[in-house]
PDB file of C-alpha atoms in Angstrom:
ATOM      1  CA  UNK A   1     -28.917   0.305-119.463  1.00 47.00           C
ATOM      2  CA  UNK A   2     -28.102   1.597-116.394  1.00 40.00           C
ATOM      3  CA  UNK A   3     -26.180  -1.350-114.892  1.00 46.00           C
ATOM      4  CA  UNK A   4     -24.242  -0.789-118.304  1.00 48.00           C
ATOM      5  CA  UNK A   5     -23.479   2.430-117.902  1.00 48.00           C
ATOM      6  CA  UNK A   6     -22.442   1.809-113.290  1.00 43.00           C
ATOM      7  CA  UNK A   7     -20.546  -0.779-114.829  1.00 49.00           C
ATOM      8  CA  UNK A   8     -18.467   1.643-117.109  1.00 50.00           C
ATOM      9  CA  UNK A   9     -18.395   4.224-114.561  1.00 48.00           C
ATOM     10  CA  UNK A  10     -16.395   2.302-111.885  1.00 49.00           C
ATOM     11  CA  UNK A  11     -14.161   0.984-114.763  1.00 47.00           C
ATOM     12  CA  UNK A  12     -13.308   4.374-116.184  1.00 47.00           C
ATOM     13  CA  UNK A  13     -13.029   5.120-111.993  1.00 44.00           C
ATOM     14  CA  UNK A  14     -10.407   1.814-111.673  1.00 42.00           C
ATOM     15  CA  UNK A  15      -8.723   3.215-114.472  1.00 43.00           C
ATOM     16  CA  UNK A  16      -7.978   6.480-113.231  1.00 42.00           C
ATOM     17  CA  UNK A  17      -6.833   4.996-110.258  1.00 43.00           C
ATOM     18  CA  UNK A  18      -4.916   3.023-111.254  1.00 43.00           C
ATOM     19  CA  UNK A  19      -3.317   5.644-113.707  1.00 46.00           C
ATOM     20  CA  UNK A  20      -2.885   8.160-111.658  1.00 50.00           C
ATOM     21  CA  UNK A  21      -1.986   7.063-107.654  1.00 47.00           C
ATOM     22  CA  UNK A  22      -1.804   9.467-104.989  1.00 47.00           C
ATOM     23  CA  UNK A  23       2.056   8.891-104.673  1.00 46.00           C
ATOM     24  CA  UNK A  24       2.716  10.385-108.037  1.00 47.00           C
ATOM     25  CA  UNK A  25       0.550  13.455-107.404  1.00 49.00           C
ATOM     26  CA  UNK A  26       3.617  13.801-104.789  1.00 51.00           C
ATOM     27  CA  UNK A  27       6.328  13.358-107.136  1.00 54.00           C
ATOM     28  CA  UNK A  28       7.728  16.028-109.365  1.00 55.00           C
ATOM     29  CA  UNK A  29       8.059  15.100-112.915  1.00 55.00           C
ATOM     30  CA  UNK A  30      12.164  14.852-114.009  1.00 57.00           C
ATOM     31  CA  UNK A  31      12.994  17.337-115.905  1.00 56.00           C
ATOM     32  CA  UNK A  32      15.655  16.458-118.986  1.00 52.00           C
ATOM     33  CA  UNK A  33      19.030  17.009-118.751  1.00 56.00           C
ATOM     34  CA  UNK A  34      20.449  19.632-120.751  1.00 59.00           C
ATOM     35  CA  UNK A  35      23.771  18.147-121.340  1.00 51.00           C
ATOM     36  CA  UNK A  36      21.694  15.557-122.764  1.00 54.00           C
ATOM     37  CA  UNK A  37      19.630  17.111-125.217  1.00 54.00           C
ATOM     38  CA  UNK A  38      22.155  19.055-126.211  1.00 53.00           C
ATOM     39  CA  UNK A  39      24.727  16.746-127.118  1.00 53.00           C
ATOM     40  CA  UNK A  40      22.030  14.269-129.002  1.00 52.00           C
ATOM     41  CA  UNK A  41      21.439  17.665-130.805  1.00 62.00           C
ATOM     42  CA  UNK A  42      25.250  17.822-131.904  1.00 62.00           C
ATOM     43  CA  UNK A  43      24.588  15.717-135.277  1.00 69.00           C
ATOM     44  CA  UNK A  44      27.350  14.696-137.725  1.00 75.00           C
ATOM     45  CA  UNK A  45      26.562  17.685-140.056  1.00 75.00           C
ATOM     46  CA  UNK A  46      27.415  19.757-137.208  1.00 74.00           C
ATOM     47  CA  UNK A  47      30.858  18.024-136.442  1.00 76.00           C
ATOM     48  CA  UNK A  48      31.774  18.306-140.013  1.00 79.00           C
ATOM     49  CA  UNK A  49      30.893  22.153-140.283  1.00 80.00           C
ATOM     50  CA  UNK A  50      33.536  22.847-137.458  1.00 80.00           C
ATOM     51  CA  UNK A  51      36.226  20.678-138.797  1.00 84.00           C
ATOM     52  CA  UNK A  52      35.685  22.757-142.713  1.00 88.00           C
ATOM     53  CA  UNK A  53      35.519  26.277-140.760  1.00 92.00           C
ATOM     54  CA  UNK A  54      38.246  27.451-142.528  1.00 93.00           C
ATOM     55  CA  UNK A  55      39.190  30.369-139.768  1.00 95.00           C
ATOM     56  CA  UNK A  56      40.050  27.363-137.522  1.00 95.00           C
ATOM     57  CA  UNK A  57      41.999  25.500-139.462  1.00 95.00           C
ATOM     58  CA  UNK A  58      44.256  28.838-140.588  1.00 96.00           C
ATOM     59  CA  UNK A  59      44.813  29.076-136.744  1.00 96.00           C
ATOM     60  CA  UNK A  60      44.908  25.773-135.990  1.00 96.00           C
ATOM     61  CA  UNK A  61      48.188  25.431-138.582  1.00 96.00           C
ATOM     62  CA  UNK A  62      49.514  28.502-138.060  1.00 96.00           C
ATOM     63  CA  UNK A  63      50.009  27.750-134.450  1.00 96.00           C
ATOM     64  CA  UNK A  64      50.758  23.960-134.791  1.00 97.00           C
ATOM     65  CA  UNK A  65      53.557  24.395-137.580  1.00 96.00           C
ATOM     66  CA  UNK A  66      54.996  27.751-136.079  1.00 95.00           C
ATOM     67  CA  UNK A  67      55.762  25.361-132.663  1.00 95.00           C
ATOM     68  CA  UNK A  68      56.838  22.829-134.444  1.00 96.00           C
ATOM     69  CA  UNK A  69      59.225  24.916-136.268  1.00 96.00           C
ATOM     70  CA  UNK A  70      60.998  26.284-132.943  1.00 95.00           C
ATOM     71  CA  UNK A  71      63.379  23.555-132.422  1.00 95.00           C
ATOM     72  CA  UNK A  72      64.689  24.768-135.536  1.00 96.00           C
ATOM     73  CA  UNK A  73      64.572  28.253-135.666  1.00 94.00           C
ATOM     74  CA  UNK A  74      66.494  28.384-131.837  1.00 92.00           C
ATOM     75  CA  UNK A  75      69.240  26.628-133.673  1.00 94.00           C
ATOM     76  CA  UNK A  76      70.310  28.592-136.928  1.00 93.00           C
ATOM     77  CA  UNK A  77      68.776  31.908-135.258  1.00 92.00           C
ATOM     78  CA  UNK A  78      69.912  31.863-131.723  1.00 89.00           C
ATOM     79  CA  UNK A  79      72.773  28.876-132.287  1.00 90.00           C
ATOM     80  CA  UNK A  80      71.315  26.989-129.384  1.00 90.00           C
ATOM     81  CA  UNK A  81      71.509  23.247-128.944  1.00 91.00           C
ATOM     82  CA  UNK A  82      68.589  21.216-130.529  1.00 92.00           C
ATOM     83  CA  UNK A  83      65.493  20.376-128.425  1.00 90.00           C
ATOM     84  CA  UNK A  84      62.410  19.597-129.005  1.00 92.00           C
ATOM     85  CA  UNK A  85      61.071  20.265-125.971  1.00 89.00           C
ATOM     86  CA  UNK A  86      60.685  24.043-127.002  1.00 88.00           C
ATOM     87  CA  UNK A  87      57.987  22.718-129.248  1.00 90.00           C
ATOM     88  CA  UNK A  88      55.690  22.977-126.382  1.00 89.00           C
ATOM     89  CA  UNK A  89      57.580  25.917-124.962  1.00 85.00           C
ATOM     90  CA  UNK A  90      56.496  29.832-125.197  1.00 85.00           C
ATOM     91  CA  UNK A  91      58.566  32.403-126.596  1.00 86.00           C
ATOM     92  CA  UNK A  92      61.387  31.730-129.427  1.00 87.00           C
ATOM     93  CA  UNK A  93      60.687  32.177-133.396  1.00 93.00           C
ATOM     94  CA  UNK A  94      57.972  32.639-134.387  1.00 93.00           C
ATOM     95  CA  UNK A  95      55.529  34.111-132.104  1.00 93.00           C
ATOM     96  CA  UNK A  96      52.366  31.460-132.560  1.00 94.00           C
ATOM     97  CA  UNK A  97      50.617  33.938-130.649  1.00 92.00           C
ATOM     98  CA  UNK A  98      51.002  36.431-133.310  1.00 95.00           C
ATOM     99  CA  UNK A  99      50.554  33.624-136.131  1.00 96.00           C
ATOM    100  CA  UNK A 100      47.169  32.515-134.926  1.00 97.00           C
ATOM    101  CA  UNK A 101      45.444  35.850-134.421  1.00 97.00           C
ATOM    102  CA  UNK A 102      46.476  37.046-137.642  1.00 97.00           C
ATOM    103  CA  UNK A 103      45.881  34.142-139.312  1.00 97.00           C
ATOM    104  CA  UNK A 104      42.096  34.228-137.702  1.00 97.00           C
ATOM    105  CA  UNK A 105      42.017  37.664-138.769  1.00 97.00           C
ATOM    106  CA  UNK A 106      42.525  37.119-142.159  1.00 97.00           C
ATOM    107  CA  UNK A 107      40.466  34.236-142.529  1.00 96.00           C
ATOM    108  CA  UNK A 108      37.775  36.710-141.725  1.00 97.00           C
ATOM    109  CA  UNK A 109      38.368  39.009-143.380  1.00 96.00           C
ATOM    110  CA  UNK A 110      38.442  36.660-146.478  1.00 95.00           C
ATOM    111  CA  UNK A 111      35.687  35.187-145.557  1.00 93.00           C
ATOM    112  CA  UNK A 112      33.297  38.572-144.464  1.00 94.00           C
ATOM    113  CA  UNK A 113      35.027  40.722-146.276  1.00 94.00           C
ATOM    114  CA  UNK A 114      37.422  43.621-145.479  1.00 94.00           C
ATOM    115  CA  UNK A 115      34.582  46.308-144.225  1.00 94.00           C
ATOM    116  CA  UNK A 116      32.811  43.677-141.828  1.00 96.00           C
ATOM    117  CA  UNK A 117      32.532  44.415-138.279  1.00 95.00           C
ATOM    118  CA  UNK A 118      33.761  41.285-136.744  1.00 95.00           C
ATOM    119  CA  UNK A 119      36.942  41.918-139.092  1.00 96.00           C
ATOM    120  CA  UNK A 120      37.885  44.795-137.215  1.00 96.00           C
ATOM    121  CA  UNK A 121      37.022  43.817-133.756  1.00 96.00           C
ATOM    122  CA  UNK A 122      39.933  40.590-134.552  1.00 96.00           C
ATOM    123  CA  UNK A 123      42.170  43.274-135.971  1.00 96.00           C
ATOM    124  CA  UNK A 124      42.027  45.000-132.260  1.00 97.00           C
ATOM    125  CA  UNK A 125      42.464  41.847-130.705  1.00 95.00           C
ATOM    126  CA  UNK A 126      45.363  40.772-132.841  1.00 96.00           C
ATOM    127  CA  UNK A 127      46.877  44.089-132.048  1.00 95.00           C
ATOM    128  CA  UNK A 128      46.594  43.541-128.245  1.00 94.00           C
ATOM    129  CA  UNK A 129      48.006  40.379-128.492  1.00 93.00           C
ATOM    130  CA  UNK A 130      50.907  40.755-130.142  1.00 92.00           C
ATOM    131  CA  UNK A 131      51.541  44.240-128.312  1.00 90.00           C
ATOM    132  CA  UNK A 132      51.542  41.699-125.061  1.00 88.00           C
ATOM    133  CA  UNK A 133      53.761  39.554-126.720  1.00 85.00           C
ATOM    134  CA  UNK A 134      56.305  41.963-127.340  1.00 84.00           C
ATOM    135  CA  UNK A 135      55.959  44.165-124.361  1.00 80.00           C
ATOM    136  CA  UNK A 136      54.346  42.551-121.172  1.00 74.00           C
ATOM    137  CA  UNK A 137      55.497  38.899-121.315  1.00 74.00           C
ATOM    138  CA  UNK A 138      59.007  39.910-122.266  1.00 70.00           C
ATOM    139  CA  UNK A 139      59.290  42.188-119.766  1.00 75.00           C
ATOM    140  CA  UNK A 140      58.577  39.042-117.332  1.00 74.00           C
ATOM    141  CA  UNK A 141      60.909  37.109-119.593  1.00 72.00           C
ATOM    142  CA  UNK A 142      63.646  39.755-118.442  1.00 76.00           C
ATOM    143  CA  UNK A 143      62.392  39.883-114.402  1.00 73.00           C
ATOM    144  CA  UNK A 144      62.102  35.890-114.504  1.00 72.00           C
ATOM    145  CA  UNK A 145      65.975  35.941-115.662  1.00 76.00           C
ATOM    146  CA  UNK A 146      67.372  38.510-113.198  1.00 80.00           C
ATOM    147  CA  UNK A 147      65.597  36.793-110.062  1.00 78.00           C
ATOM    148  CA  UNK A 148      67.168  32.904-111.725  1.00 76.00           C
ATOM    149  CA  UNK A 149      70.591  34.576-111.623  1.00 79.00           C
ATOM    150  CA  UNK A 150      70.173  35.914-107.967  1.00 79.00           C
ATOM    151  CA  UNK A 151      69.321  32.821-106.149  1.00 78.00           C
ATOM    152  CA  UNK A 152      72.019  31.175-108.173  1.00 77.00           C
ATOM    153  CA  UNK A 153      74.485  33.249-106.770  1.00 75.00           C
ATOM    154  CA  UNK A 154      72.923  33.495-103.379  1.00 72.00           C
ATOM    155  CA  UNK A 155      73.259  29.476-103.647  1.00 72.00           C
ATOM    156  CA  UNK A 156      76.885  30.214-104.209  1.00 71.00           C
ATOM    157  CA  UNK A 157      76.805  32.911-101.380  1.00 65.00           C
ATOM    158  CA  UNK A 158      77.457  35.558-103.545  1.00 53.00           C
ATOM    159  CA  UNK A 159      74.660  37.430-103.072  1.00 52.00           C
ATOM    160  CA  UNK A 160      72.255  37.799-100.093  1.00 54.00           C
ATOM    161  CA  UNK A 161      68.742  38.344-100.569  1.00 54.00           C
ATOM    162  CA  UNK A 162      66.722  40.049 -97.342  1.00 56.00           C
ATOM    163  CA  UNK A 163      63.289  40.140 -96.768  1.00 51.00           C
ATOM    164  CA  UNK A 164      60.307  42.696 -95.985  1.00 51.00           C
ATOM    165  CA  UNK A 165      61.865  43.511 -92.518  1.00 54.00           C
ATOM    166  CA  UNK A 166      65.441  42.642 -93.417  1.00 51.00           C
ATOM    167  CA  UNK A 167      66.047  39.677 -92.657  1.00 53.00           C
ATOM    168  CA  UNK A 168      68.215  37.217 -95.043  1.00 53.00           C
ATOM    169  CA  UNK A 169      66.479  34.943 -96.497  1.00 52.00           C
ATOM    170  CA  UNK A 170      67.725  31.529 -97.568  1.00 53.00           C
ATOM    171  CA  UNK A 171      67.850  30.329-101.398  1.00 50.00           C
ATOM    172  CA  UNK A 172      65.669  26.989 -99.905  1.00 53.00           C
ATOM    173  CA  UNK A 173      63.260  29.353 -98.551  1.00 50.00           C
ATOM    174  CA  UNK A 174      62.757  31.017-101.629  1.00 51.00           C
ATOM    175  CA  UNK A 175      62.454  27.721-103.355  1.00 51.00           C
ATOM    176  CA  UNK A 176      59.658  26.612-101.258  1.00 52.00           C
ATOM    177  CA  UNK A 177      57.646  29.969-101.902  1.00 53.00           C
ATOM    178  CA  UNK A 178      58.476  30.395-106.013  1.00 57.00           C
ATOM    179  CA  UNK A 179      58.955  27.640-107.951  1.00 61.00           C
ATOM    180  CA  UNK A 180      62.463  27.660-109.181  1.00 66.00           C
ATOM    181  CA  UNK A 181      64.150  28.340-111.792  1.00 75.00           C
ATOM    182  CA  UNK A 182      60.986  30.537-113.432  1.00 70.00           C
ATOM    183  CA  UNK A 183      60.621  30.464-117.201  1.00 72.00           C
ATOM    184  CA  UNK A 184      62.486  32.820-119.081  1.00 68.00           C
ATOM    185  CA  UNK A 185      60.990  32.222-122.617  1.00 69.00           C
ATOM    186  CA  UNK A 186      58.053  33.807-122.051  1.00 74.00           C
ATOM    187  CA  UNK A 187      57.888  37.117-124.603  1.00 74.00           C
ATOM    188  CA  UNK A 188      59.346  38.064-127.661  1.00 81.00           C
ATOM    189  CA  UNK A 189      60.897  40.801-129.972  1.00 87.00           C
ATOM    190  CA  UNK A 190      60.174  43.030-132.274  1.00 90.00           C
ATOM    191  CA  UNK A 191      61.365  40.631-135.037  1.00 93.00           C
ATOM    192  CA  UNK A 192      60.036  37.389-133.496  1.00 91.00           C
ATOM    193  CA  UNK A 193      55.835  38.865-133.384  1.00 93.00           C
ATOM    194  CA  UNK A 194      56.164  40.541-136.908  1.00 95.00           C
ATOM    195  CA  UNK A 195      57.397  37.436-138.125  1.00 96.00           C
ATOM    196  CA  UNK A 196      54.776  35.214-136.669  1.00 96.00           C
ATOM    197  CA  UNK A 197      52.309  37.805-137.990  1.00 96.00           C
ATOM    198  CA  UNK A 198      53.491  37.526-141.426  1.00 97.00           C
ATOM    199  CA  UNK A 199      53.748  33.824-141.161  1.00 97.00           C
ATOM    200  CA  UNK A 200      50.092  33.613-140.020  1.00 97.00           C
ATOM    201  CA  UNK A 201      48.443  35.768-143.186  1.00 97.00           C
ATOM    202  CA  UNK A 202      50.595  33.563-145.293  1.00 97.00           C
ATOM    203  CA  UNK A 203      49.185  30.017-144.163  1.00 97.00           C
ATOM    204  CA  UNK A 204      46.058  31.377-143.868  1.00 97.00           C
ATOM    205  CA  UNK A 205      46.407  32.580-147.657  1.00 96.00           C
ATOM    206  CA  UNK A 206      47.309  29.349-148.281  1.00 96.00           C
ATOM    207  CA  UNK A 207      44.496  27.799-146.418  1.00 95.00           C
ATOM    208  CA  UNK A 208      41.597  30.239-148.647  1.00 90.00           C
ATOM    209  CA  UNK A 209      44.060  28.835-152.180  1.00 90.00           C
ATOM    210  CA  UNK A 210      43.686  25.369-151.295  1.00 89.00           C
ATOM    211  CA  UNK A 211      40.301  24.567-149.632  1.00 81.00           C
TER     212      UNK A 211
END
């Protein structure tokens, strides 16, 4: 009996030994990575709930089709030449600025209802946007237009620009320091934010009708 129970002593002892060596009492254990867990938490259901949220897809369209549309619009409304590369250009009709935020907005407010919190905080953020649209960025629109027509005609020698201390700067040298010419369509009017706005409540009207 007691050989029997030496004999299991010094195996339970091996064991433990065995299980558990010094050099992993050193060791740290490896924590998971978060990235990790977190993305093999990101099921299908989830995927599918973000592609039926209805507030991004109003947005989504409202933005997509309202570029889309500006190779158009620049032609019958500002009787420029047809390009498509203002699709993917800011500025011109309508303002998908304007068209997204309100479209979010009033997905929401469908959505929440008309007296919800979050409702109202959008409607202040829709407002700041399209005040920015109209005001800040097409006052740059403006500046970005006077400063392409000066080094134009200080190309020509027209016009000389001078420097901090007075000295006459060089159309290269400005070149080198701003990228030239800078982007004009930047902002919009009056007419080109309330348009996007109204274009925005309408998809997203259409979006709530449909879905």
């Amino acid at each position: 009996m007691l050989k029997q129970s030496f004999a299991s002593h010094n195996a339970n002892a091996l064991c433990f030994s065995i299980s558990n060596p010094k050099s992993s009492l050193l060791i740290p254990p490896k924590k998971p990575n978060r990235l990790t867990s977190c993305a093999l938490n990101v099921g299908l259901q989830d995927v599918t709930e973000v592609i039926h949220n209805k507030v991004l897809i109003a947005a989504g369209l409202s933005g997509a089709i309202g570029q889309l549309l500006k190779p158009f619009t620049s032609v019958v409304f500002y009787k420029k030449k047809l390009d498509f590369r203002t699709a993917l250009q800011a500025g011109g009709f309508p303002s998908t600025h304007s068209s997204s935020v309100v479209a979010a907005a009033t997905a929401i407010a469908f959505e929440r209802g008309f007296d919800d919190s979050i409702f109202g905080l959008t409607v202040v953020y829709a407002a700041l946007i399209m005040y920015d649209a109209q005001g800040v960025r097409r006052e740059v629109g403006k500046h970005a237009r006077v400063l392409n027509k000066l080094t134009a005609n200080a190309r020509k020698g027209e016009v000389s620009l001078k420097g901090k201390e007075g000295e006459t700067l060089e159309s290269d040298e400005i070149s080198e320091e701003v990228k030239l010419p800078l982007k004009e369509s930047i902002g919009h009017t009056e007419v080109e934010v309330i348009a996007g706005a109204l274009f925005g409540f309408l998809v997203s009207f259409g979006v709530y009708s449909l879905m």
